[in-house]
mmCIF file of C-alpha atoms in Angstrom:
data_model
loop_
_atom_site.group_PDB
_atom_site.id
_atom_site.type_symbol
_atom_site.label_atom_id
_atom_site.label_comp_id
_atom_site.label_asym_id
_atom_site.label_seq_id
_atom_site.Cartn_x
_atom_site.Cartn_y
_atom_site.Cartn_z
ATOM 1 C CA GLY A 287 83.193 73.985 81.946
ATOM 2 C CA GLU A 288 82.945 77.026 84.121
ATOM 3 C CA ASP A 289 84.126 80.271 82.620
ATOM 4 C CA VAL A 290 84.382 83.842 83.873
ATOM 5 C CA GLU A 291 84.982 86.656 81.405
ATOM 6 C CA GLN A 292 85.987 90.281 81.831
ATOM 7 C CA SER A 293 87.211 93.029 79.561
ATOM 8 C CA LEU A 294 90.968 93.538 79.893
ATOM 9 C CA PHE A 295 91.278 97.301 80.252
ATOM 10 C CA LEU A 296 89.359 100.285 81.578
ATOM 11 C CA SER A 297 90.508 103.867 81.793
ATOM 12 C CA VAL A 298 88.663 106.584 83.735
ATOM 13 C CA ARG A 299 89.341 110.085 84.975
ATOM 14 C CA GLU A 300 89.842 110.771 88.662
ATOM 15 C CA GLY A 301 86.525 111.596 90.319
ATOM 16 C CA ASP A 302 84.427 109.734 87.740
ATOM 17 C CA SER A 303 82.673 106.427 88.416
ATOM 18 C CA SER A 304 84.195 103.191 87.154
ATOM 19 C CA VAL A 305 82.112 100.191 86.160
ATOM 20 C CA ILE A 306 83.840 96.859 85.735
ATOM 21 C CA ASN A 307 81.796 94.055 84.211
ATOM 22 C CA CYS A 308 81.979 90.283 84.421
ATOM 23 C CA THR A 309 79.997 87.403 82.960
ATOM 24 C CA TYR A 310 80.053 83.867 84.280
ATOM 25 C CA THR A 311 78.641 80.570 83.099
ATOM 26 C CA ASP A 312 78.173 78.414 86.189
ATOM 27 C CA SER A 313 74.563 78.718 87.341
ATOM 28 C CA SER A 314 75.356 76.820 90.536
ATOM 29 C CA SER A 315 77.637 79.581 91.782
ATOM 30 C CA THR A 316 76.865 80.417 95.378
ATOM 31 C CA TYR A 317 79.250 83.304 95.934
ATOM 32 C CA LEU A 318 80.592 85.888 93.540
ATOM 33 C CA TYR A 319 83.618 87.970 94.454
ATOM 34 C CA TRP A 320 85.593 91.000 93.464
ATOM 35 C CA TYR A 321 89.307 90.928 94.224
ATOM 36 C CA LYS A 322 91.841 93.733 93.776
ATOM 37 C CA GLN A 323 95.486 93.249 92.882
ATOM 38 C CA GLU A 324 97.865 96.158 93.271
ATOM 39 C CA PRO A 325 101.219 96.094 91.454
ATOM 40 C CA GLY A 326 103.582 93.477 92.834
ATOM 41 C CA ALA A 327 101.065 92.170 95.346
ATOM 42 C CA GLY A 328 98.719 89.251 95.828
ATOM 43 C CA LEU A 329 94.958 89.520 95.585
ATOM 44 C CA GLN A 330 92.822 91.120 98.262
ATOM 45 C CA LEU A 331 89.111 90.600 98.637
ATOM 46 C CA LEU A 332 87.134 93.793 98.035
ATOM 47 C CA THR A 333 83.623 92.470 98.413
ATOM 48 C CA TYR A 334 81.442 89.481 97.711
ATOM 49 C CA ILE A 335 77.767 88.806 97.098
ATOM 50 C CA PHE A 336 75.574 85.802 97.668
ATOM 51 C CA SER A 337 73.832 84.517 94.574
ATOM 52 C CA ASN A 338 70.400 85.201 96.120
ATOM 53 C CA MET A 339 71.145 88.944 96.329
ATOM 54 C CA ASP A 340 70.741 91.552 93.589
ATOM 55 C CA MET A 341 72.860 94.313 95.016
ATOM 56 C CA LYS A 342 75.377 95.024 97.720
ATOM 57 C CA GLN A 343 76.793 98.397 98.664
ATOM 58 C CA ASP A 344 79.921 99.018 100.706
ATOM 59 C CA GLN A 345 81.047 102.658 100.908
ATOM 60 C CA ARG A 346 82.246 103.601 97.392
ATOM 61 C CA LEU A 347 81.645 100.105 96.026
ATOM 62 C CA THR A 348 78.366 98.843 94.563
ATOM 63 C CA VAL A 349 77.983 95.299 93.296
ATOM 64 C CA LEU A 350 75.093 94.433 90.995
ATOM 65 C CA LEU A 351 74.146 90.859 90.148
ATOM 66 C CA ASN A 352 71.847 89.857 87.297
ATOM 67 C CA LYS A 353 71.385 86.126 87.754
ATOM 68 C CA LYS A 354 69.256 85.716 84.664
ATOM 69 C CA ASP A 355 72.018 87.078 82.431
ATOM 70 C CA LYS A 356 74.827 85.751 84.660
ATOM 71 C CA HIS A 357 76.265 89.247 84.795
ATOM 72 C CA LEU A 358 78.127 90.831 87.707
ATOM 73 C CA SER A 359 79.352 94.406 87.888
ATOM 74 C CA LEU A 360 81.456 96.467 90.267
ATOM 75 C CA ARG A 361 80.913 100.200 90.407
ATOM 76 C CA ILE A 362 83.505 102.378 92.104
ATOM 77 C CA ALA A 363 82.208 105.855 92.886
ATOM 78 C CA ASP A 364 84.547 108.875 92.909
ATOM 79 C CA THR A 365 87.439 106.831 91.517
ATOM 80 C CA GLN A 366 90.857 107.795 92.886
ATOM 81 C CA THR A 367 94.378 107.200 91.568
ATOM 82 C CA GLY A 368 94.834 104.668 94.378
ATOM 83 C CA ASP A 369 92.114 102.570 92.763
ATOM 84 C CA SER A 370 94.423 101.848 89.820
ATOM 85 C CA ALA A 371 94.883 98.072 89.932
ATOM 86 C CA ILE A 372 93.737 94.837 88.353
ATOM 87 C CA TYR A 373 90.250 93.755 89.413
ATOM 88 C CA PHE A 374 89.288 90.105 89.291
ATOM 89 C CA CYS A 375 85.818 88.680 89.310
ATOM 90 C CA ALA A 376 85.544 85.178 90.774
ATOM 91 C CA GLU A 377 82.892 82.603 91.523
ATOM 92 C CA SER A 378 82.686 79.613 93.800
ATOM 93 C CA ASP A 379 80.088 77.171 94.933
ATOM 94 C CA THR A 380 79.502 75.097 98.037
ATOM 95 C CA SER A 381 78.908 71.844 96.223
ATOM 96 C CA GLY A 382 82.054 70.425 97.747
ATOM 97 C CA THR A 383 84.610 71.263 95.095
ATOM 98 C CA TYR A 384 85.934 74.296 97.003
ATOM 99 C CA LYS A 385 87.249 75.789 93.803
ATOM 100 C CA TYR A 386 87.341 79.459 92.926
ATOM 101 C CA ILE A 387 87.137 80.303 89.227
ATOM 102 C CA PHE A 388 88.696 83.652 88.359
ATOM 103 C CA GLY A 389 88.187 85.903 85.401
ATOM 104 C CA THR A 390 90.983 87.302 83.264
ATOM 105 C CA GLY A 391 91.122 90.501 85.308
ATOM 106 C CA THR A 392 90.396 94.100 84.279
ATOM 107 C CA ARG A 393 93.246 96.560 84.510
ATOM 108 C CA LEU A 394 91.814 99.866 85.728
ATOM 109 C CA LYS A 395 93.844 102.961 85.010
ATOM 110 C CA VAL A 396 92.792 106.176 86.719
ATOM 111 C CA LEU A 397 93.933 109.349 84.999
ATOM 112 C CA ALA A 398 94.634 112.418 87.150
ATOM 113 C CA ASP B 287 96.319 89.310 111.103
ATOM 114 C CA VAL B 288 95.736 86.453 108.691
ATOM 115 C CA LYS B 289 98.709 85.455 106.670
ATOM 116 C CA VAL B 290 99.672 83.367 103.661
ATOM 117 C CA THR B 291 103.411 83.361 103.116
ATOM 118 C CA GLN B 292 105.209 82.243 99.989
ATOM 119 C CA SER B 293 108.851 81.385 100.457
ATOM 120 C CA SER B 294 110.255 83.507 97.621
ATOM 121 C CA ARG B 295 109.162 86.689 95.833
ATOM 122 C CA TYR B 296 111.478 86.147 92.873
ATOM 123 C CA LEU B 297 113.122 82.984 91.577
ATOM 124 C CA VAL B 298 115.309 82.282 88.555
ATOM 125 C CA LYS B 299 115.863 78.658 87.582
ATOM 126 C CA ARG B 300 117.419 76.818 84.674
ATOM 127 C CA THR B 301 115.524 74.616 82.248
ATOM 128 C CA GLY B 302 115.353 71.059 83.560
ATOM 129 C CA GLU B 303 115.831 71.971 87.209
ATOM 130 C CA LYS B 304 113.468 70.680 89.885
ATOM 131 C CA VAL B 305 111.762 73.644 91.536
ATOM 132 C CA PHE B 306 109.930 73.820 94.847
ATOM 133 C CA LEU B 307 107.542 76.661 95.674
ATOM 134 C CA GLU B 308 106.484 76.709 99.301
ATOM 135 C CA CYS B 309 103.389 78.212 100.853
ATOM 136 C CA VAL B 310 102.469 78.429 104.531
ATOM 137 C CA GLN B 311 99.244 79.705 106.091
ATOM 138 C CA ASP B 312 98.612 80.461 109.744
ATOM 139 C CA MET B 313 94.815 80.430 109.745
ATOM 140 C CA ASP B 314 94.235 76.679 110.205
ATOM 141 C CA HIS B 315 92.473 76.623 106.824
ATOM 142 C CA GLU B 316 91.471 73.320 105.314
ATOM 143 C CA ASN B 317 91.683 74.417 101.669
ATOM 144 C CA MET B 318 94.819 75.508 99.859
ATOM 145 C CA PHE B 319 95.330 76.408 96.215
ATOM 146 C CA TRP B 320 98.058 77.064 93.679
ATOM 147 C CA TYR B 321 97.327 79.361 90.755
ATOM 148 C CA ARG B 322 99.460 80.776 88.006
ATOM 149 C CA GLN B 323 98.822 84.247 86.682
ATOM 150 C CA ASP B 324 99.640 85.252 83.122
ATOM 151 C CA PRO B 325 98.733 88.506 81.344
ATOM 152 C CA GLY B 326 95.411 88.242 79.542
ATOM 153 C CA LEU B 327 94.703 84.799 81.013
ATOM 154 C CA GLY B 328 93.911 85.748 84.598
ATOM 155 C CA LEU B 329 94.403 83.173 87.330
ATOM 156 C CA ARG B 330 94.390 79.538 86.343
ATOM 157 C CA LEU B 331 94.110 76.809 88.950
ATOM 158 C CA ILE B 332 96.956 74.313 88.950
ATOM 159 C CA TYR B 333 96.133 72.151 91.978
ATOM 160 C CA PHE B 334 94.155 72.437 95.176
ATOM 161 C CA SER B 335 93.942 70.538 98.416
ATOM 162 C CA TYR B 336 91.030 70.299 100.844
ATOM 163 C CA ASP B 337 92.790 68.299 103.537
ATOM 164 C CA VAL B 338 96.178 66.999 104.564
ATOM 165 C CA LYS B 339 97.538 64.525 102.013
ATOM 166 C CA MET B 340 94.559 65.203 99.719
ATOM 167 C CA LYS B 341 95.007 66.873 96.352
ATOM 168 C CA GLU B 342 92.919 67.543 93.295
ATOM 169 C CA LYS B 343 93.967 68.614 89.819
ATOM 170 C CA GLY B 344 92.904 72.018 88.674
ATOM 171 C CA ASP B 345 92.649 73.220 85.115
ATOM 172 C CA ILE B 346 96.360 73.112 84.177
ATOM 173 C CA PRO B 347 98.144 70.430 86.250
ATOM 174 C CA GLU B 348 100.492 69.210 83.519
ATOM 175 C CA GLY B 349 104.144 69.622 84.461
ATOM 176 C CA TYR B 350 103.335 70.219 88.137
ATOM 177 C CA SER B 351 102.827 68.190 91.281
ATOM 178 C CA VAL B 352 101.967 69.167 94.849
ATOM 179 C CA SER B 353 102.541 67.995 98.386
ATOM 180 C CA ARG B 354 100.522 68.615 101.524
ATOM 181 C CA GLU B 355 102.060 66.748 104.430
ATOM 182 C CA LYS B 356 100.953 69.272 107.049
ATOM 183 C CA LYS B 357 97.795 71.335 107.202
ATOM 184 C CA GLU B 358 99.589 74.670 107.115
ATOM 185 C CA ARG B 359 101.941 73.933 104.218
ATOM 186 C CA PHE B 360 101.231 73.354 100.529
ATOM 187 C CA SER B 361 104.138 72.898 98.140
ATOM 188 C CA LEU B 362 104.127 73.195 94.370
ATOM 189 C CA ILE B 363 106.755 71.174 92.526
ATOM 190 C CA LEU B 364 107.981 71.629 88.989
ATOM 191 C CA GLU B 365 109.644 68.286 88.265
ATOM 192 C CA SER B 366 111.637 69.598 85.284
ATOM 193 C CA ALA B 367 111.222 73.327 84.775
ATOM 194 C CA SER B 368 110.568 74.596 81.275
ATOM 195 C CA THR B 369 110.527 78.117 79.847
ATOM 196 C CA ASN B 370 106.747 78.004 79.401
ATOM 197 C CA GLN B 371 106.443 77.744 83.174
ATOM 198 C CA THR B 372 107.817 81.253 83.552
ATOM 199 C CA SER B 373 104.967 82.984 85.356
ATOM 200 C CA MET B 374 103.643 84.492 88.571
ATOM 201 C CA TYR B 375 102.565 81.789 91.017
ATOM 202 C CA LEU B 376 99.988 82.588 93.667
ATOM 203 C CA CYS B 377 99.110 80.480 96.681
ATOM 204 C CA ALA B 378 95.799 80.893 98.495
ATOM 205 C CA SER B 379 93.944 79.338 101.389
ATOM 206 C CA SER B 380 90.345 79.305 102.585
ATOM 207 C CA SER B 381 88.171 77.733 105.223
ATOM 208 C CA GLN B 382 85.424 75.179 104.595
ATOM 209 C CA THR B 383 82.811 77.939 104.711
ATOM 210 C CA ASN B 384 84.335 79.151 101.463
ATOM 211 C CA THR B 385 83.563 82.831 101.729
ATOM 212 C CA GLU B 386 87.016 84.252 101.117
ATOM 213 C CA ALA B 387 90.323 83.061 99.769
ATOM 214 C CA PHE B 388 93.434 84.668 101.240
ATOM 215 C CA PHE B 389 96.389 85.098 98.930
ATOM 216 C CA GLY B 390 100.119 85.184 99.351
ATOM 217 C CA GLN B 391 102.243 87.873 97.712
ATOM 218 C CA GLY B 392 103.151 85.673 94.793
ATOM 219 C CA THR B 393 106.372 84.181 93.456
ATOM 220 C CA ARG B 394 107.594 85.418 90.114
ATOM 221 C CA LEU B 395 109.416 82.476 88.573
ATOM 222 C CA THR B 396 111.652 82.885 85.548
ATOM 223 C CA VAL B 397 112.951 79.759 83.816
ATOM 224 C CA VAL B 398 115.942 80.401 81.558
#
């Protein structure tokens, strides 16, 4: 079945760039997402990319998609302490199932 | 402002009790989802619904049921709560265009 995998932890220093990686298995994925979860809160959409794109940039966020390797990454430039959170990669398709498949989440810790 | 509201932030129930988790969205979304979130396992889909009175099993439906009598409300039911159902439960909704899922704040359920 579909599977989305992420590493569980990442620690970076304030001001450095963070790169969070994700691999997925479903080649029919139409959209790929990055969600952020702050402590005690639900998930909020950070950005998403269509499967026919290679890259998307939104201010400090850069998403790279390698369809051949089924690899998605999220780069956060100039990481701040407020970026400390859990980041989830997710995929969905438009084949009619309407399901989102989420990864395990990567806990990002930003050190001052 | 779009909103998905879960009826409780924290809930403590006894083993064997019947538990209802309620979720309401105000965006007229067709799709609604229930996930549970556990450390190291990410979000796992319990059930989803793409229309009133329609429901589909997700990846871990055992021990749960759902009800969607009205478009804006999606209820998760634990028929006989067990300690292994202690978890964070997240409700989400999305439109048929499937570009973003909106999440509630979550209900942390403890079964003792």
